[in-house]
Structures are given as C-alpha cells and as structure tokens.
C-alpha cells in the first residue's frame, strides 16, 4: 500500500512518482477502520455498530517553545457508543526535524508534559500524537497531532 506523503519509506520504483510506504504501525488500525465501515454499510441502526472515538487537542495544535522549556499537552476524548477509550501520547519522530526520543511525564494521561531537550536547535519541530482507541468491536483509533517549534 503506497500513498503520497511527507513521512514514511520512499519508493519511486513503480511509477517514478515519489510515494511512501505506510508505516507498519498503522496497518491494524486501517484494517479495523475498513471493517467498521463495512459493518456500517449493512447495519441500519447506529447503535448496532462501533464508531470511532472523538479526540481533540485542548488549546493550540501549533506551539512554540524554547530549549529547556516545559511544554504542556492536553487532550480530550469521547466515544459516541460510550465505549471505554484508552489514550497514549507518542512522539512522531518521522514527521519532526528533532528526531531524538523525548519522554513525556505520563504517556497515558490526557494531560501531560515534556521538556524541550537542551540539544534542540531553533527551527526544529517536535511532533507528538494523541492516540485514542476504543474497546468496541472492531477497536477503532483516531489521532490528533501537536507540533512544537523550537524558538530562540
């Protein structure tokens, strides 16, 4: 499966057009999404099928921070089917220009924080994803991204 994107594994061998292989971590999520869509197409009642959780970033999704600063991340989630939703913050290294790993205070909390590393340089970007997955059948996952730009 290939798509045009700015992150992923590059391939120009088939069409000569630069494409990217979908990162493997998204395969199961896409398959579950497809299965849910098939179920929706044959289920007349909304309540008889699983629907994706709603995930939002509280505040701006584009932030600026100086080296050494603490960046607060806040999200909110809900589920139209009242399923339990688990959340996880993770750094999307492939998308950012600062690619060393950064730990968040509590990856599973809706409100967490991280410190901009001392070796980050102005202009670099740090991308964090809030991932929300419900416990319906099939499980469904949605994402929101926060981009932090390092400033002088």
Coordinates of C-alpha atoms in Angstrom, one line a residue:
X1 CA 0.0 0.0 0.0
X2 CA 1.5 3.3 -1.1
X3 CA 0.4 6.9 -0.8
X4 CA 1.9 10.3 -1.4
X5 CA 3.1 11.7 1.9
X6 CA 5.9 13.5 3.6
X7 CA 6.9 10.7 6.0
X8 CA 7.4 7.0 5.7
X9 CA 9.5 4.9 3.4
X10 CA 10.2 6.4 0.0
X11 CA 9.7 4.5 -3.2
X12 CA 9.9 5.6 -6.9
X13 CA 10.4 2.2 -8.5
X14 CA 6.9 1.5 -9.9
X15 CA 5.6 4.9 -11.2
X16 CA 8.6 7.2 -11.0
X17 CA 6.5 9.3 -8.6
X18 CA 7.8 9.6 -5.1
X19 CA 5.5 7.7 -2.8
X20 CA 5.7 6.4 0.8
X21 CA 5.0 3.1 2.3
X22 CA 2.5 3.3 5.1
X23 CA 4.3 2.7 8.4
X24 CA 3.5 -0.8 9.7
X25 CA 2.1 0.5 12.9
X26 CA -0.9 1.9 11.1
X27 CA -1.9 -1.4 9.3
X28 CA -4.1 -2.9 12.0
X29 CA -5.8 0.5 12.6
X30 CA -6.6 0.8 8.9
X31 CA -7.9 -2.8 8.8
X32 CA -10.2 -2.1 11.8
X33 CA -11.4 1.1 10.2
X34 CA -12.2 -0.7 7.0
X35 CA -14.1 -3.5 8.9
X36 CA -16.1 -0.9 10.8
X37 CA -17.1 0.8 7.5
X38 CA -18.2 -2.5 6.0
X39 CA -20.3 -3.1 9.2
X40 CA -21.8 0.4 8.9
X41 CA -22.9 -0.3 5.3
X42 CA -25.1 -3.2 6.3
X43 CA -26.3 -2.1 9.8
X44 CA -29.4 0.0 9.7
X45 CA -29.2 1.1 13.4
X46 CA -26.4 3.4 14.5
X47 CA -26.3 1.7 17.9
X48 CA -25.6 -1.7 16.4
X49 CA -22.2 -0.8 15.0
X50 CA -19.0 0.6 16.6
X51 CA -18.0 4.2 15.8
X52 CA -14.7 6.0 16.2
X53 CA -13.8 7.9 19.3
X54 CA -13.6 11.7 19.1
X55 CA -10.2 13.0 20.1
X56 CA -9.3 16.7 20.4
X57 CA -6.3 18.8 21.4
X58 CA -7.3 21.3 24.1
X59 CA -5.6 24.6 23.0
X60 CA -3.4 25.2 20.0
X61 CA -2.0 22.3 17.9
X62 CA 0.9 24.5 16.9
X63 CA 3.1 25.6 19.8
X64 CA 6.4 27.5 20.2
X65 CA 8.9 26.7 23.0
X66 CA 12.5 27.5 23.9
X67 CA 15.1 24.9 24.7
X68 CA 14.7 23.7 28.3
X69 CA 11.0 24.8 28.5
X70 CA 8.3 22.5 29.7
X71 CA 5.5 22.0 27.2
X72 CA 2.1 21.1 28.5
X73 CA 0.0 18.8 26.3
X74 CA -3.8 18.5 26.9
X75 CA -6.4 16.4 25.0
X76 CA -10.0 15.3 25.4
X77 CA -11.8 12.2 24.2
X78 CA -15.3 10.9 24.0
X79 CA -17.0 8.0 22.3
X80 CA -20.4 8.1 20.6
X81 CA -21.0 4.5 21.6
X82 CA -19.9 5.1 25.3
X83 CA -17.1 2.6 24.9
X84 CA -14.0 2.8 27.1
X85 CA -11.3 4.8 25.4
X86 CA -7.6 4.5 26.1
X87 CA -5.2 7.2 25.2
X88 CA -1.5 7.4 24.6
X89 CA 0.8 10.3 23.7
X90 CA 3.8 9.4 21.5
X91 CA 6.4 11.2 19.6
X92 CA 6.1 11.0 15.8
X93 CA 9.9 11.1 15.1
X94 CA 9.5 10.6 11.4
X95 CA 7.5 13.8 11.0
X96 CA 9.6 16.1 13.1
X97 CA 13.0 17.5 12.5
X98 CA 14.1 16.8 16.1
X99 CA 14.3 13.1 16.0
X100 CA 15.9 12.0 19.2
X101 CA 13.4 10.4 21.7
X102 CA 11.7 12.6 24.2
X103 CA 9.9 11.2 27.2
X104 CA 6.5 12.6 28.3
X105 CA 5.7 12.8 32.0
X106 CA 2.7 10.4 31.7
X107 CA 2.1 8.9 28.2
X108 CA -1.4 7.6 29.1
X109 CA -2.8 10.7 30.7
X110 CA -4.9 13.2 28.8
X111 CA -2.8 16.0 30.4
X112 CA 1.0 15.5 30.3
X113 CA 4.1 17.5 29.6
X114 CA 7.7 17.2 28.2
X115 CA 10.8 19.2 28.4
X116 CA 12.4 20.6 25.2
X117 CA 15.8 19.0 25.1
X118 CA 19.0 21.0 25.5
X119 CA 20.3 19.8 22.2
X120 CA 17.3 21.0 20.2
X121 CA 18.0 23.9 17.9
X122 CA 15.8 26.8 16.9
X123 CA 13.6 26.0 13.9
X124 CA 13.4 22.3 14.7
X125 CA 10.0 20.7 15.1
X126 CA 8.8 18.1 17.6
X127 CA 5.6 16.2 16.8
X128 CA 3.5 14.5 19.4
X129 CA 0.4 12.4 18.7
X130 CA -2.5 11.8 21.0
X131 CA -3.9 8.4 20.1
X132 CA -7.3 7.3 21.3
X133 CA -8.6 3.7 20.9
X134 CA -12.0 2.5 21.9
X135 CA -12.8 -1.0 23.2
X136 CA -15.6 -1.7 20.7
X137 CA -15.6 -4.4 18.0
X138 CA -13.6 -3.8 16.0
X139 CA -11.5 -1.4 18.0
X140 CA -11.2 2.0 16.4
X141 CA -8.5 4.5 16.7
X142 CA -8.2 8.2 16.0
X143 CA -5.3 10.7 16.3
X144 CA -4.5 14.3 16.8
X145 CA -1.1 15.9 16.4
X146 CA 0.7 18.7 18.2
X147 CA 3.6 20.4 16.5
X148 CA 6.1 22.2 18.7
X149 CA 8.6 24.5 17.0
X150 CA 11.8 25.3 18.9
X151 CA 12.4 29.0 19.2
X152 CA 15.5 31.0 20.2

